[in-house]
Amino acid sequence: MNVTSLQVKIVTSDVKSEEQPEHDETDDIEIPVHLSQQTSQAVETVDVKSCLQLLLDLFGQWLDPSVSPRPPVMLVFEIVKSAVILSDVFEEFWHFQWLLEHCLRLAAVHLPEDEQIHQYLILGACKASAVLRNEPFAERVAKLALSGLSASQTATRVMTLNGILYILEAHAGADMRILLPSLADHVISLLLQAASGDVHISEEHQLVLWSTAFFLVEQYSGDLNLTDFSARVVKVALVSLSSGDVLPLSVYSAVIHCLERLMLSFSLSKSDREAVSSVALERYDSSSLSRSLPALGLLLTYLYTGRSADQASGIGQLENETLNDPGMEGQLAVLEHLTKILDRYLLFDY
């Protein structure tokens, strides 16, 4: 569920053919060793920085507002899309400044209804803003991102949430102060609708919504000025987990792992922890191994972290507690239940 920003990555792709070509006589021709070595050396000496500079210069000429005639809309779309993808290998701050300025300018001249290009403009602006933390542009970037959340197309909303995650991970102050209240309301509203079955939300959209919600709970609960935000997110998560097999498996596993993170970071209240353990026990009884085993991990995390946030491990303190302590009855019940379930799994023939 984690979105890693601010790390420069070299993106490579391997193109593999699904069908093997028919044998040809030319296949038996051996390539001279010296030619093979020259090709290998040429690949190793590719100057990525120079290639990037060449592309940015070319893109800048095409996007220059004074150029005449204006480039076609599809060309502008492909330029923006390529620039956002290339930002993964940006190494200089001015690269991100270039991206931010062009994204904001293009967003101002292109109608919001043109969501095909706006989704990349929003992602590019958010990503560049997260790196630069440029206060003068913070309000414009935040307003652009908020417009993406209300877009009609799911692809635009998903791209916007991914862009906002860059800003959240970078802790870009000015952007966050504008985004947080509206973002929290947007996320919790959609998750509630999805849990109740009122609207259908795609699997990819659900994953990024849950990633954003749990990231806010873990990192920004104190900044949201919403005392019940964490409790509402946990409640919706438990309702979703209790919906049986309706929840897609990938989303189910993501929610389980996010709850584990909250337990390990002691971000949950005692009542929330108890509610999580109860649902985990319920899901552990599922006949599907793919759904019961993640619940086992959540139960073990609950036992390991103890019943209160000031305990490093509840299991390690069992010997120091008395069996008459009411606080121990819940853990003993969980341990007994786990023993029975593990015995049942040992009988399975894999």
PDB file of C-alpha atoms in Angstrom, residues 22-123:
ATOM      1  CA  GLU A  22      10.485 -20.186 -36.433  1.00  0.00           C
ATOM      2  CA  HIS A  23      14.000 -21.510 -36.845  1.00  0.00           C
ATOM      3  CA  ASP A  24      15.875 -19.794 -39.600  1.00  0.00           C
ATOM      4  CA  GLU A  25      19.273 -20.382 -41.065  1.00  0.00           C
ATOM      5  CA  THR A  26      20.366 -16.952 -39.865  1.00  0.00           C
ATOM      6  CA  ASP A  27      19.874 -18.179 -36.292  1.00  0.00           C
ATOM      7  CA  ASP A  28      22.980 -20.312 -36.680  1.00  0.00           C
ATOM      8  CA  ILE A  29      25.171 -17.316 -37.524  1.00  0.00           C
ATOM      9  CA  GLU A  30      27.460 -16.460 -34.648  1.00  0.00           C
ATOM     10  CA  ILE A  31      27.961 -12.791 -33.786  1.00  0.00           C
ATOM     11  CA  PRO A  32      31.645 -11.899 -33.515  1.00  0.00           C
ATOM     12  CA  VAL A  33      32.823 -11.431 -29.962  1.00  0.00           C
ATOM     13  CA  HIS A  34      34.220  -7.940 -30.562  1.00  0.00           C
ATOM     14  CA  LEU A  35      30.872  -6.733 -31.948  1.00  0.00           C
ATOM     15  CA  SER A  36      29.031  -8.142 -28.949  1.00  0.00           C
ATOM     16  CA  GLN A  37      31.432  -6.384 -26.593  1.00  0.00           C
ATOM     17  CA  GLN A  38      31.039  -3.068 -28.457  1.00  0.00           C
ATOM     18  CA  THR A  39      27.248  -3.302 -28.206  1.00  0.00           C
ATOM     19  CA  SER A  40      27.460  -4.025 -24.486  1.00  0.00           C
ATOM     20  CA  GLN A  41      29.799  -1.090 -23.912  1.00  0.00           C
ATOM     21  CA  ALA A  42      27.518   1.213 -25.893  1.00  0.00           C
ATOM     22  CA  VAL A  43      24.550   0.296 -23.698  1.00  0.00           C
ATOM     23  CA  GLU A  44      26.564   0.820 -20.531  1.00  0.00           C
ATOM     24  CA  THR A  45      27.740   4.277 -21.631  1.00  0.00           C
ATOM     25  CA  VAL A  46      24.305   5.737 -22.449  1.00  0.00           C
ATOM     26  CA  ASP A  47      24.235   9.248 -21.010  1.00  0.00           C
ATOM     27  CA  VAL A  48      20.801   9.373 -19.402  1.00  0.00           C
ATOM     28  CA  LYS A  49      21.305  12.956 -18.241  1.00  0.00           C
ATOM     29  CA  SER A  50      22.046  14.213 -21.759  1.00  0.00           C
ATOM     30  CA  CYS A  51      19.124  12.285 -23.229  1.00  0.00           C
ATOM     31  CA  LEU A  52      16.840  13.748 -20.590  1.00  0.00           C
ATOM     32  CA  GLN A  53      18.118  17.252 -21.289  1.00  0.00           C
ATOM     33  CA  LEU A  54      17.491  16.786 -25.013  1.00  0.00           C
ATOM     34  CA  LEU A  55      13.927  15.640 -24.433  1.00  0.00           C
ATOM     35  CA  LEU A  56      13.102  18.457 -22.017  1.00  0.00           C
ATOM     36  CA  ASP A  57      14.472  21.031 -24.451  1.00  0.00           C
ATOM     37  CA  LEU A  58      12.359  19.544 -27.249  1.00  0.00           C
ATOM     38  CA  PHE A  59       9.247  19.392 -25.062  1.00  0.00           C
ATOM     39  CA  GLY A  60       9.857  22.980 -23.963  1.00  0.00           C
ATOM     40  CA  GLN A  61       9.945  24.189 -27.565  1.00  0.00           C
ATOM     41  CA  TRP A  62       6.654  22.461 -28.357  1.00  0.00           C
ATOM     42  CA  LEU A  63       4.977  23.739 -25.187  1.00  0.00           C
ATOM     43  CA  ASP A  64       6.205  27.319 -25.591  1.00  0.00           C
ATOM     44  CA  PRO A  65       3.032  29.490 -25.504  1.00  0.00           C
ATOM     45  CA  SER A  66       4.497  31.801 -28.154  1.00  0.00           C
ATOM     46  CA  VAL A  67       5.054  29.042 -30.706  1.00  0.00           C
ATOM     47  CA  SER A  68       2.955  29.225 -33.857  1.00  0.00           C
ATOM     48  CA  PRO A  69       1.145  27.234 -35.039  1.00  0.00           C
ATOM     49  CA  ARG A  70       0.078  25.653 -31.765  1.00  0.00           C
ATOM     50  CA  PRO A  71       0.799  21.922 -31.473  1.00  0.00           C
ATOM     51  CA  PRO A  72      -2.238  19.633 -31.735  1.00  0.00           C
ATOM     52  CA  VAL A  73      -3.944  18.608 -28.514  1.00  0.00           C
ATOM     53  CA  MET A  74      -2.933  14.958 -28.864  1.00  0.00           C
ATOM     54  CA  LEU A  75       0.724  15.971 -29.167  1.00  0.00           C
ATOM     55  CA  VAL A  76       0.432  18.079 -26.004  1.00  0.00           C
ATOM     56  CA  PHE A  77      -1.177  15.129 -24.221  1.00  0.00           C
ATOM     57  CA  GLU A  78       1.651  12.786 -25.211  1.00  0.00           C
ATOM     58  CA  ILE A  79       4.263  15.366 -24.157  1.00  0.00           C
ATOM     59  CA  VAL A  80       2.699  15.780 -20.721  1.00  0.00           C
ATOM     60  CA  LYS A  81       2.317  12.032 -20.277  1.00  0.00           C
ATOM     61  CA  SER A  82       5.936  11.442 -21.285  1.00  0.00           C
ATOM     62  CA  ALA A  83       7.208  14.214 -19.012  1.00  0.00           C
ATOM     63  CA  VAL A  84       5.380  12.775 -16.004  1.00  0.00           C
ATOM     64  CA  ILE A  85       6.810   9.326 -16.700  1.00  0.00           C
ATOM     65  CA  LEU A  86      10.305  10.752 -17.188  1.00  0.00           C
ATOM     66  CA  SER A  87      10.051  12.521 -13.813  1.00  0.00           C
ATOM     67  CA  ASP A  88      11.010   9.198 -12.216  1.00  0.00           C
ATOM     68  CA  VAL A  89      14.566   9.820 -13.444  1.00  0.00           C
ATOM     69  CA  PHE A  90      14.741  13.554 -12.741  1.00  0.00           C
ATOM     70  CA  GLU A  91      17.911  14.407 -10.816  1.00  0.00           C
ATOM     71  CA  GLU A  92      17.870  18.204 -10.602  1.00  0.00           C
ATOM     72  CA  PHE A  93      15.464  20.511  -8.822  1.00  0.00           C
ATOM     73  CA  TRP A  94      15.085  22.610 -11.930  1.00  0.00           C
ATOM     74  CA  HIS A  95      13.675  19.530 -13.700  1.00  0.00           C
ATOM     75  CA  PHE A  96      10.789  19.478 -11.242  1.00  0.00           C
ATOM     76  CA  GLN A  97      10.445  23.249 -11.467  1.00  0.00           C
ATOM     77  CA  TRP A  98      10.126  22.901 -15.252  1.00  0.00           C
ATOM     78  CA  LEU A  99       7.455  20.215 -14.807  1.00  0.00           C
ATOM     79  CA  LEU A 100       5.501  22.210 -12.217  1.00  0.00           C
ATOM     80  CA  GLU A 101       5.410  25.418 -14.243  1.00  0.00           C
ATOM     81  CA  HIS A 102       4.301  23.704 -17.442  1.00  0.00           C
ATOM     82  CA  CYS A 103       1.638  21.598 -15.669  1.00  0.00           C
ATOM     83  CA  LEU A 104       0.115  24.625 -13.936  1.00  0.00           C
ATOM     84  CA  ARG A 105       0.160  26.711 -17.113  1.00  0.00           C
ATOM     85  CA  LEU A 106      -1.420  23.988 -19.224  1.00  0.00           C
ATOM     86  CA  ALA A 107      -4.039  23.288 -16.545  1.00  0.00           C
ATOM     87  CA  ALA A 108      -5.075  26.949 -16.759  1.00  0.00           C
ATOM     88  CA  VAL A 109      -5.547  26.936 -20.544  1.00  0.00           C
ATOM     89  CA  HIS A 110      -7.118  23.489 -20.957  1.00  0.00           C
ATOM     90  CA  LEU A 111     -10.715  23.001 -19.904  1.00  0.00           C
ATOM     91  CA  PRO A 112     -11.242  20.795 -16.831  1.00  0.00           C
ATOM     92  CA  GLU A 113     -13.603  18.689 -18.925  1.00  0.00           C
ATOM     93  CA  ASP A 114     -10.564  17.457 -20.875  1.00  0.00           C
ATOM     94  CA  GLU A 115      -9.831  14.910 -18.169  1.00  0.00           C
ATOM     95  CA  GLN A 116      -7.552  12.828 -20.369  1.00  0.00           C
ATOM     96  CA  ILE A 117      -4.792  15.433 -20.120  1.00  0.00           C
ATOM     97  CA  HIS A 118      -5.809  16.866 -16.742  1.00  0.00           C
ATOM     98  CA  GLN A 119      -5.128  13.601 -14.915  1.00  0.00           C
ATOM     99  CA  TYR A 120      -1.462  13.778 -15.945  1.00  0.00           C
ATOM    100  CA  LEU A 121      -1.250  17.499 -15.272  1.00  0.00           C
ATOM    101  CA  ILE A 122      -2.519  16.929 -11.719  1.00  0.00           C
ATOM    102  CA  LEU A 123      -0.142  14.024 -11.090  1.00  0.00           C
TER     103      LEU A 123
END
